[in-house]
Structure formats: structure tokens, C-alpha cells
JSON list of C-alpha atoms and ligand atoms in Angstrom, two decimals:
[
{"chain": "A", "resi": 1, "resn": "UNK", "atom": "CA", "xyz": [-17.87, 8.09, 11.57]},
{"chain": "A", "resi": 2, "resn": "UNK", "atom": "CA", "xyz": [-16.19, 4.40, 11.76]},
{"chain": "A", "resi": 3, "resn": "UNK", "atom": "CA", "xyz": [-12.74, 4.30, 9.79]},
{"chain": "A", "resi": 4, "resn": "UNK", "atom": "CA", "xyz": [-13.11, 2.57, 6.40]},
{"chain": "A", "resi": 5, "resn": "UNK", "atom": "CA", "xyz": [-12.60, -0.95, 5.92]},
{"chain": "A", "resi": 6, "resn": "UNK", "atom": "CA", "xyz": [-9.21, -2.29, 4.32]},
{"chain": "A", "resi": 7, "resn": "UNK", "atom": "CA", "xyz": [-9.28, -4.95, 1.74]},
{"chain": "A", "resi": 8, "resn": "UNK", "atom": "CA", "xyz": [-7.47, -8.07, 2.80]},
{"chain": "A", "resi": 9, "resn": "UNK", "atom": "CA", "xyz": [-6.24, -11.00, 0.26]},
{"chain": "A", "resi": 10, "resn": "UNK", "atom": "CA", "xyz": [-7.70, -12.84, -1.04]},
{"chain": "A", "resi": 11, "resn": "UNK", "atom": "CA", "xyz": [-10.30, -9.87, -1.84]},
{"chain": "A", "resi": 12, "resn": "UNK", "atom": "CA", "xyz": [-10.02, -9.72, -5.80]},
{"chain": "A", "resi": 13, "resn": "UNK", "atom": "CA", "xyz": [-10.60, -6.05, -5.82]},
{"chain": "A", "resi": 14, "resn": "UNK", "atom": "CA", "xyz": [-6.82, -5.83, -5.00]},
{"chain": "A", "resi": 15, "resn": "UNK", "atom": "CA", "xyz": [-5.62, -7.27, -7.86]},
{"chain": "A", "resi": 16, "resn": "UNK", "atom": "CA", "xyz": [-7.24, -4.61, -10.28]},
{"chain": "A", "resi": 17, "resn": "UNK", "atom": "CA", "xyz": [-5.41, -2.12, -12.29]},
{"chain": "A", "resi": 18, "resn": "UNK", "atom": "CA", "xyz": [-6.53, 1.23, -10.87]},
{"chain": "A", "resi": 19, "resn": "UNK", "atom": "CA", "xyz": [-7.37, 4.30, -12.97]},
{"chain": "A", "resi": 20, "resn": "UNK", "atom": "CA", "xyz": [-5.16, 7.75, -13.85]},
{"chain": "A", "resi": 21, "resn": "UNK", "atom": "CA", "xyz": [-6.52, 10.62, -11.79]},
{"chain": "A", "resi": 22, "resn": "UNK", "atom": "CA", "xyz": [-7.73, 13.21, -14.17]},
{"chain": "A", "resi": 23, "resn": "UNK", "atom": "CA", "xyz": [-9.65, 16.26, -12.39]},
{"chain": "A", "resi": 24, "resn": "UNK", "atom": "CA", "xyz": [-9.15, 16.58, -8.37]},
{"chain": "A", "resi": 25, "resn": "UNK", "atom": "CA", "xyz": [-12.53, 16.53, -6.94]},
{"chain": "A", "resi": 26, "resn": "UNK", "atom": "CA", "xyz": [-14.25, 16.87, -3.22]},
{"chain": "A", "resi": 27, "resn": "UNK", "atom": "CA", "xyz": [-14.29, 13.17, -3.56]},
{"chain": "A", "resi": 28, "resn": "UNK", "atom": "CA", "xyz": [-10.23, 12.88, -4.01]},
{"chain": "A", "resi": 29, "resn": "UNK", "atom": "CA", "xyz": [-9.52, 15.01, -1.09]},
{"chain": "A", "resi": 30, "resn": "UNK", "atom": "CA", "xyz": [-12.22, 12.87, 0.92]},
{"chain": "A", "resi": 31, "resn": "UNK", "atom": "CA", "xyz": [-10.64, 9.58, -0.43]},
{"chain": "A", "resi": 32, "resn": "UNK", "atom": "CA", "xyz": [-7.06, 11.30, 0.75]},
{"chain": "A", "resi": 33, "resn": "UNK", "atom": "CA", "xyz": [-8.26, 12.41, 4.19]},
{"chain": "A", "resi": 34, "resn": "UNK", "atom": "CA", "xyz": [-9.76, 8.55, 4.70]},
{"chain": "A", "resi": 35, "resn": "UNK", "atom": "CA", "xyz": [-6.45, 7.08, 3.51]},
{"chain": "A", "resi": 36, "resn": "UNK", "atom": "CA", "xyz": [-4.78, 9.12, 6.19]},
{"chain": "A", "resi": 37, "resn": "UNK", "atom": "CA", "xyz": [-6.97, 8.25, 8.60]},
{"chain": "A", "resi": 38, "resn": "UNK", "atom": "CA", "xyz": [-6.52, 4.51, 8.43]},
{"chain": "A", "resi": 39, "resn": "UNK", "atom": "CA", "xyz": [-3.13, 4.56, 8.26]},
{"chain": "A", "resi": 40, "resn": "UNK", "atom": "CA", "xyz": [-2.21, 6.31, 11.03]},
{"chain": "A", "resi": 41, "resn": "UNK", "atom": "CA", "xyz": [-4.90, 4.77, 13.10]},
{"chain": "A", "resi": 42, "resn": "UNK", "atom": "CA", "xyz": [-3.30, 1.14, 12.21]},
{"chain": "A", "resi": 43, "resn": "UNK", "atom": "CA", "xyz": [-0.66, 2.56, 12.16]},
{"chain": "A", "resi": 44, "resn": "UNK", "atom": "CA", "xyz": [0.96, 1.68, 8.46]},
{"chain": "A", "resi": 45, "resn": "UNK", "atom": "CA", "xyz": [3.36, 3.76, 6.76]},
{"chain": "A", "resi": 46, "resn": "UNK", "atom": "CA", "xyz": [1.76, 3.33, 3.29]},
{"chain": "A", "resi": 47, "resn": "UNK", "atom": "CA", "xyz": [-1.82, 2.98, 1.91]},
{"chain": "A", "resi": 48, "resn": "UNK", "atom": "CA", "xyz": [-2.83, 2.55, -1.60]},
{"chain": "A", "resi": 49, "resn": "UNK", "atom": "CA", "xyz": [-6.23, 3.78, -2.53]},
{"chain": "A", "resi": 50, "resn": "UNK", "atom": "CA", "xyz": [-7.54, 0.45, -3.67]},
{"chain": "A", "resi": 51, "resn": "UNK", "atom": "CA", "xyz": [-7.05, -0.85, -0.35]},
{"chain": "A", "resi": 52, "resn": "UNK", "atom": "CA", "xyz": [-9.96, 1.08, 0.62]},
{"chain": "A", "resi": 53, "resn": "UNK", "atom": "CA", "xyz": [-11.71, -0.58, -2.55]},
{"chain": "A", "resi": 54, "resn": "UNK", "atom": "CA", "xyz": [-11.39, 2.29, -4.19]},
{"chain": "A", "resi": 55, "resn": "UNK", "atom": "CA", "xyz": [-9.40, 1.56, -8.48]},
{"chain": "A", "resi": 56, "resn": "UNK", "atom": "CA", "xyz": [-7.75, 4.89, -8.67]},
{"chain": "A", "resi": 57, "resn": "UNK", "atom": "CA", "xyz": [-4.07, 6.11, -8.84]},
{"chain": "A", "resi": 58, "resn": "UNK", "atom": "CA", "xyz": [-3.86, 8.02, -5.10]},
{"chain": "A", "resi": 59, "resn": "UNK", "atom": "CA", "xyz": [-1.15, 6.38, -2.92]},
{"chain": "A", "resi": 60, "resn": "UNK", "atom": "CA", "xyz": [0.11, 8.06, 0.78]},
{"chain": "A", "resi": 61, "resn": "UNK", "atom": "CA", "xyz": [2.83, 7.48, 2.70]},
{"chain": "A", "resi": 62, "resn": "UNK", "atom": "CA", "xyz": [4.43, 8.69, 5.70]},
{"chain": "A", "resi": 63, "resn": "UNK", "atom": "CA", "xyz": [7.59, 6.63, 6.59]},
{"chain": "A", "resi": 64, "resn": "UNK", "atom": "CA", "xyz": [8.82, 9.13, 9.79]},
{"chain": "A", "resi": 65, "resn": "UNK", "atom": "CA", "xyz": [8.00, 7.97, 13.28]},
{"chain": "A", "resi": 66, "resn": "UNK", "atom": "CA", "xyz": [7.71, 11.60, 14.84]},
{"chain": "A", "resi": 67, "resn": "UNK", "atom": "CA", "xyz": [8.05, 12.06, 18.67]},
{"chain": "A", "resi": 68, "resn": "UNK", "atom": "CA", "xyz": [4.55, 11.51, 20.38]},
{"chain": "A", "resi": 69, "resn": "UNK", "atom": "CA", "xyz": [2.23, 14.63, 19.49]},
{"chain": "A", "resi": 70, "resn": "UNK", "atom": "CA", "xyz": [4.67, 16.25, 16.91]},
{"chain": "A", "resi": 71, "resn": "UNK", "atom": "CA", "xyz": [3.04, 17.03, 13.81]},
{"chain": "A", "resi": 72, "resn": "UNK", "atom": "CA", "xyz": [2.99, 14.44, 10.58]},
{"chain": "A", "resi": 73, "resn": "UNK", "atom": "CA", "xyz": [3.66, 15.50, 7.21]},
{"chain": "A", "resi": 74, "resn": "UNK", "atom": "CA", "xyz": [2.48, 13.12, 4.87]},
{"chain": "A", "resi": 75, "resn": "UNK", "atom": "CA", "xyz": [2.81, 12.83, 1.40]},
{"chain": "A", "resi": 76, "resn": "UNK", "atom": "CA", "xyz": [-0.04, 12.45, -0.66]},
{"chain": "A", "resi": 77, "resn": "UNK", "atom": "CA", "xyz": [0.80, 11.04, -3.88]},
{"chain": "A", "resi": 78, "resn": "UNK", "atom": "CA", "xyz": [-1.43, 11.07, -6.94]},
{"chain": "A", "resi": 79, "resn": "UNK", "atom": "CA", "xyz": [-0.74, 9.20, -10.15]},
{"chain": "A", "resi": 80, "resn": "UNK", "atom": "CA", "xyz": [2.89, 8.42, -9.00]},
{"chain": "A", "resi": 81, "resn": "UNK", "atom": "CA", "xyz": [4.94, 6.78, -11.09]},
{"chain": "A", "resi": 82, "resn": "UNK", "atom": "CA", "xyz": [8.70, 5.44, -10.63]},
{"chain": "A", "resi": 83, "resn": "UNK", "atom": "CA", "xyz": [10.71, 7.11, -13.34]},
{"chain": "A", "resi": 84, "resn": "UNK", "atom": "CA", "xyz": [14.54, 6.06, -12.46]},
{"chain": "A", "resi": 85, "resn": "UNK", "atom": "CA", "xyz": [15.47, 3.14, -10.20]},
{"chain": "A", "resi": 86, "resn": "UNK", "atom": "CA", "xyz": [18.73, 1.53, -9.43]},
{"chain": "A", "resi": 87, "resn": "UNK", "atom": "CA", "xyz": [20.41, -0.85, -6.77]},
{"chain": "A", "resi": 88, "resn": "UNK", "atom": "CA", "xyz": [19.13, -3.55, -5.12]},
{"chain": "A", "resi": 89, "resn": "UNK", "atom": "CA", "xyz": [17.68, -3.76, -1.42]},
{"chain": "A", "resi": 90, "resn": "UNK", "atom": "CA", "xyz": [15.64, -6.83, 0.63]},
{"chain": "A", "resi": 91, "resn": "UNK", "atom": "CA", "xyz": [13.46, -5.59, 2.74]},
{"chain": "A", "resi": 92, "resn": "UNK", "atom": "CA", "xyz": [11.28, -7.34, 4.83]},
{"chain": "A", "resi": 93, "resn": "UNK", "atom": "CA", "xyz": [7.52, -5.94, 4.11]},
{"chain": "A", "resi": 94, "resn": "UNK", "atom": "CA", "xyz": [4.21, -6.51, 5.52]},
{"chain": "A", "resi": 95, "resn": "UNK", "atom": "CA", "xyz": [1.11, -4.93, 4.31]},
{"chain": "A", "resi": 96, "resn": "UNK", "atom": "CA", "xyz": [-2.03, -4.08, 5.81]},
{"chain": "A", "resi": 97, "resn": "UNK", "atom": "CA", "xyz": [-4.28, -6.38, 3.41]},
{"chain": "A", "resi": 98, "resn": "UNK", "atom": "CA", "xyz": [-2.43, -9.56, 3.85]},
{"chain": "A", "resi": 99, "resn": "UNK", "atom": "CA", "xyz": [-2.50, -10.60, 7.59]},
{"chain": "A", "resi": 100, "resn": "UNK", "atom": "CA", "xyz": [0.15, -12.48, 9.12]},
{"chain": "A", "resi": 101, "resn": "UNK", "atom": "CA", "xyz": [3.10, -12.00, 6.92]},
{"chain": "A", "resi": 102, "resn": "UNK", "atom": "CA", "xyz": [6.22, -11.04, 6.59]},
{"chain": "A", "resi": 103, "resn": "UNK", "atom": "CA", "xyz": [8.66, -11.93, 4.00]},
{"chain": "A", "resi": 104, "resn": "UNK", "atom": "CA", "xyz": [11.29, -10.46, 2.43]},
{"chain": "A", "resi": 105, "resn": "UNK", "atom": "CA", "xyz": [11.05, -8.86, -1.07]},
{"chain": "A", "resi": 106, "resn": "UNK", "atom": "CA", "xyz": [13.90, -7.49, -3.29]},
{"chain": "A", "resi": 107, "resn": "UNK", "atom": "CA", "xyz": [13.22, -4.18, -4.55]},
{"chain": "A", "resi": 108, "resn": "UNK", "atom": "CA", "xyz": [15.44, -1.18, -6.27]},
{"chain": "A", "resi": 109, "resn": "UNK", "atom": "CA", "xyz": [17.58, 0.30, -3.19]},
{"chain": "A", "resi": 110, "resn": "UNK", "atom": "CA", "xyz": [17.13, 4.20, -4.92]},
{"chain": "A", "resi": 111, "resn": "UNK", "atom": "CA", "xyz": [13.95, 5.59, -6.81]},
{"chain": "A", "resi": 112, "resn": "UNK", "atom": "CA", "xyz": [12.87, 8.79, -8.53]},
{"chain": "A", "resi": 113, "resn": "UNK", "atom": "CA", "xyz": [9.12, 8.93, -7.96]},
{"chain": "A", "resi": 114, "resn": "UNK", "atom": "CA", "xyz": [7.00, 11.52, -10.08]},
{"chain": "A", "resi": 115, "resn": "UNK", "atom": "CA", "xyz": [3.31, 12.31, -8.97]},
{"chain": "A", "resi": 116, "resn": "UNK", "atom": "CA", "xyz": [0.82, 15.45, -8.62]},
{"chain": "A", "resi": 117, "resn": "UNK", "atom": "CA", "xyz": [0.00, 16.52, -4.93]},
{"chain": "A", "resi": 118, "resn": "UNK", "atom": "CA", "xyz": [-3.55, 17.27, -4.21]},
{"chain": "A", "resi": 119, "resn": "UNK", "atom": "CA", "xyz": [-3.22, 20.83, -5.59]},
{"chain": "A", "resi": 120, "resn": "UNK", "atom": "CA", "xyz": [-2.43, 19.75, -9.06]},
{"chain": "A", "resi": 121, "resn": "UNK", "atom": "CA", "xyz": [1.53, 20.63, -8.19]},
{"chain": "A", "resi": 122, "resn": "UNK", "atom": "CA", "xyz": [4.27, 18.22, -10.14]},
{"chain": "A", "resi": 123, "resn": "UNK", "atom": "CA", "xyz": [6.62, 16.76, -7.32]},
{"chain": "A", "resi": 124, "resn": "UNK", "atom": "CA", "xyz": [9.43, 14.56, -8.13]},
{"chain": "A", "resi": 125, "resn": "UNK", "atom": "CA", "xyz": [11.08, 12.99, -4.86]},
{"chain": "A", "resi": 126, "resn": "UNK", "atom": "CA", "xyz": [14.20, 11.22, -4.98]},
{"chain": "A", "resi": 127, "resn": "UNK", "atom": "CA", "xyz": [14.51, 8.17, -2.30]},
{"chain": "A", "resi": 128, "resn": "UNK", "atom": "CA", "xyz": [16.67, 5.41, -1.23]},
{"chain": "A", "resi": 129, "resn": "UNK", "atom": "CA", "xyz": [15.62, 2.75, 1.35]},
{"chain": "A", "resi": 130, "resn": "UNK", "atom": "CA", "xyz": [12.76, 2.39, 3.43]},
{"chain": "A", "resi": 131, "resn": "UNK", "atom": "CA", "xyz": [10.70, 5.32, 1.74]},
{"chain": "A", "resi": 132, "resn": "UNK", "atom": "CA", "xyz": [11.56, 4.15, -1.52]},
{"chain": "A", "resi": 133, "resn": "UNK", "atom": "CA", "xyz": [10.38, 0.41, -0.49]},
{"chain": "A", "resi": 134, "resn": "UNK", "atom": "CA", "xyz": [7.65, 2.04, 0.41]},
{"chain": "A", "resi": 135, "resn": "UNK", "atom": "CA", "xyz": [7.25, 3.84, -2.77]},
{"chain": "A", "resi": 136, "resn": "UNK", "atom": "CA", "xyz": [7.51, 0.62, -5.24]},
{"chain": "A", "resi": 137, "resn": "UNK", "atom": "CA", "xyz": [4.89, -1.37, -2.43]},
{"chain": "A", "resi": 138, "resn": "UNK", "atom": "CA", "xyz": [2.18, 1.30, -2.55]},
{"chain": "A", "resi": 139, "resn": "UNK", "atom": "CA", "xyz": [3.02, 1.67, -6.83]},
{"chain": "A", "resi": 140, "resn": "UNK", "atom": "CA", "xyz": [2.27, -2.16, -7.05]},
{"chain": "A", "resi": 141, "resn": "UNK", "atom": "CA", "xyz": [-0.99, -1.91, -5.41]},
{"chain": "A", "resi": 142, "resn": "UNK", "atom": "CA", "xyz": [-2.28, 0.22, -8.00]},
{"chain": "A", "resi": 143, "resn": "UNK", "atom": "CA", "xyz": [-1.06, -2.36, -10.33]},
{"chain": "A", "resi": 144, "resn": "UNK", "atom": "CA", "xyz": [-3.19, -5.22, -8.97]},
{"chain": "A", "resi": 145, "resn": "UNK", "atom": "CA", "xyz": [-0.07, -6.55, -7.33]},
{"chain": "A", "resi": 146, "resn": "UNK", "atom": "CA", "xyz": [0.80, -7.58, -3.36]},
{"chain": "A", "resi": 147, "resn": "UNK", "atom": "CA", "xyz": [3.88, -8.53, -2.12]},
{"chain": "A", "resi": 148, "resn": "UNK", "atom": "CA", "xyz": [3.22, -12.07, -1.95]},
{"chain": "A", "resi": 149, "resn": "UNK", "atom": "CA", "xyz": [3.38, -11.11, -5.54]},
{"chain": "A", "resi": 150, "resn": "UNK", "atom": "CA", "xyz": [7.18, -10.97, -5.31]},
{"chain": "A", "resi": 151, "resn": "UNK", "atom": "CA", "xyz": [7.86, -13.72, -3.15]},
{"chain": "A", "resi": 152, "resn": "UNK", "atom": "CA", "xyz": [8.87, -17.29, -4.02]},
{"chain": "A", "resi": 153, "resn": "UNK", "atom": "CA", "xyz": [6.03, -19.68, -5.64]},
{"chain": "A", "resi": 154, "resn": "UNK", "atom": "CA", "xyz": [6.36, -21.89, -2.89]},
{"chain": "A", "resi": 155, "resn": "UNK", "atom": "CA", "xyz": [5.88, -19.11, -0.06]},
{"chain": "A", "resi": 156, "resn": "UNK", "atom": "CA", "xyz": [3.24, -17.48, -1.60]},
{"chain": "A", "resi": 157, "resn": "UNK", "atom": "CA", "xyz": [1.47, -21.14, -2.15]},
{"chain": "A", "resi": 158, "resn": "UNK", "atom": "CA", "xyz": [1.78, -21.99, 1.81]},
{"chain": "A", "resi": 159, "resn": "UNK", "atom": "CA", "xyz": [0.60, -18.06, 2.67]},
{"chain": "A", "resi": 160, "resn": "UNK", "atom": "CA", "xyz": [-2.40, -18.79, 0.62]},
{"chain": "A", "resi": 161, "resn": "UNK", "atom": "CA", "xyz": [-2.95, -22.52, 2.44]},
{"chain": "A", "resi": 162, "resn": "UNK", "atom": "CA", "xyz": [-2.74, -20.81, 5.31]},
{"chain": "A", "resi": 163, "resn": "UNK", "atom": "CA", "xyz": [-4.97, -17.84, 5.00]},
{"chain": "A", "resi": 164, "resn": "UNK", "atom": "CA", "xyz": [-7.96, -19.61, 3.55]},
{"chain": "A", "resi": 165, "resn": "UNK", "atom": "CA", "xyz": [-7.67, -22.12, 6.59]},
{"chain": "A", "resi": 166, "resn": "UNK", "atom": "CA", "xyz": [-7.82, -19.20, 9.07]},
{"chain": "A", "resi": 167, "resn": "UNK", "atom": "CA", "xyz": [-11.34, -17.84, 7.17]},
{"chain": "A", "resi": 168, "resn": "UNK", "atom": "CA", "xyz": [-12.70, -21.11, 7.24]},
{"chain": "A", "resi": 169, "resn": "UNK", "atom": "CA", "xyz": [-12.16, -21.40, 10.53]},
{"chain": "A", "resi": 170, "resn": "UNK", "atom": "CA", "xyz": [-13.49, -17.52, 10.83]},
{"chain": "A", "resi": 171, "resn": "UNK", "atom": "CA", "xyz": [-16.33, -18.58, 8.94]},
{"chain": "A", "resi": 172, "resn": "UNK", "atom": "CA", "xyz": [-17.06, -21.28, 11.25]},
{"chain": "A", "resi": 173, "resn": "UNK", "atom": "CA", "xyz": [-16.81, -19.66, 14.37]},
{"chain": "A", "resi": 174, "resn": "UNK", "atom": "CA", "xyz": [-19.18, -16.68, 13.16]},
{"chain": "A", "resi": 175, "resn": "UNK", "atom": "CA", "xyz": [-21.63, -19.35, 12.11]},
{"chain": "B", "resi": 1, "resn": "NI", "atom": "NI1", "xyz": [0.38, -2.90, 1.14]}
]
């Protein structure tokens, strides 16, 4: 089966608010196992679930670059929530459904993240850095929000010029 397609901005299913996960169905663990999937085929280090068009609170991430073949152990996150947060860190992020960027964002350097794994099981995960950049990214997505979000107006303004240029010119070239 072909990997499932990720959203890409300006797609306005990213910028819904995504639902609490109540029960875990077949469906969840499917969603999960697609998730994975994409992101290591990219490869990414962090997919939200909406991404895949889907408006529910499942996030995974996976922010350790393991020798060739070793095995991954990612962490599959559902209705996570940031419950402490302090420090400051810019971090230069890029994100799988807005092509052609990079910019830096300022986000909180340390994080306690709460969230249920896929058996129902409470985790809370303390993290600092990349993996808690990673943390707040994913968090926004399944708050409507991108990191162009976060940049300055006048960045996010020529990212936008810029990307609907480049699907015109798509558009045009397919037609
Ligand atoms: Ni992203």
C-alpha cells in the first residue's frame, strides 16, 4: 500500500483544533502505525496526526538518529499535553507540511509532557532541547498552529508569497 499523503500549507485542514482521544480503537493503532511509517520514510522526527488529515490528539516522535539497521523506539503520544515549561531556546524548525522553510522559532528550552501510550498507560516525560522542540511543534499542530505561526509577520507574509507562486506555477505546469 502507497504511504499516506501529508498535508502541506496552505491546506486548511491544518489549522483545525483536533479532538481528545477517548477509547483506543483498531483505527488508532492503524492511524499510529501510518504516522510511523511516513515519518521515517521522509524521514521527520515528528508527525502530528492531522498532518495525515486526520483532527485527533495522536502525535509521534522519534528524535534519535540510531546507527543504520539498529532498532527505533518511538514514542507514540496520545492526547499529550505540556504541563511545566521553562527556559528559553531558538531552534531552527522545519516541518514536513510547509515546504521550503526554515526559520527559527523560540520555544521553552525544558518541558514536562503528559500523554497516554497506545495501551491506555499514563507517561509523563521530562525533556530539554531538541525533543522538547519537538514536543511543543507536534502539540501546536493539534492546535491548528504551524511554525510559520511563530515567526515574524513579515516572514510568514513573504513564505506565503512565495508558496502560492510555486503552486501556481505547479498548477500550470500540470495543466
Ligand atoms: Ni510539523
Amino acid at each position: 500500500m502507497p504511504l499516506r499523503e501529508v498535508l502541506q500549507f496552505p491546506d486548511k485542514r491544518l489549522a483545525r483544533v483536533s479532538e481528545p482521544i477517548g477509547k483506543i480503537s483498531e483505527q488508532i493503532r492503524q492511524l499510529a502505525a501510518d504516522m510511523l511509517e511516513v515519518m521515517y520514510d521522509e524521514p521527520g522526527i515528528g508527525l502530528a496526526a492531522p498532518q495525515l488529515g486526520e483532527a485527533i490528539r495522536l502525535i509521534v516522535v522519534d528524535t534519535e538518529w540510531p546507527e543504520d539497521g539498529a532498532e527505533r523506539n518511538p514514542l507514540v503520544l496520545m492526547n499529550p499535553e505540556i504541563v511545566e515549561a521553562d527556559g528559553s531556546i531558538t531552534w531552527s524548525e522545519g516541518c514536513l507540511s510547509v515546504p521550503d522553510l526554515q526559520a527559527d522559532v523560540e520555544r521553552s528550552e525544558r518541558v514536562t509532557l503528559a500523554a497516554k501510550d497506545l495501551d491506555g498507560k499514563a507517561l509523563e516525560i521530562r525533556a530539554e532541547g531538541l525533543q522538547a522542540v519537538c514536543f511543543q511543534h507536534e502539540i501546536d499542530h493539534l492546535d491548528g498552529l504551524l511554525f510559520i505561526d511563530r515567526i515574524s509577520r513579515l516572514k510568514r507574509e513573504m513564505y506565503v508569497r512565495k508558496r502560492k507562486k510555486q503552486l501556481r506555477q505547479d498548477q500550470l505546469e500540470a495543466g
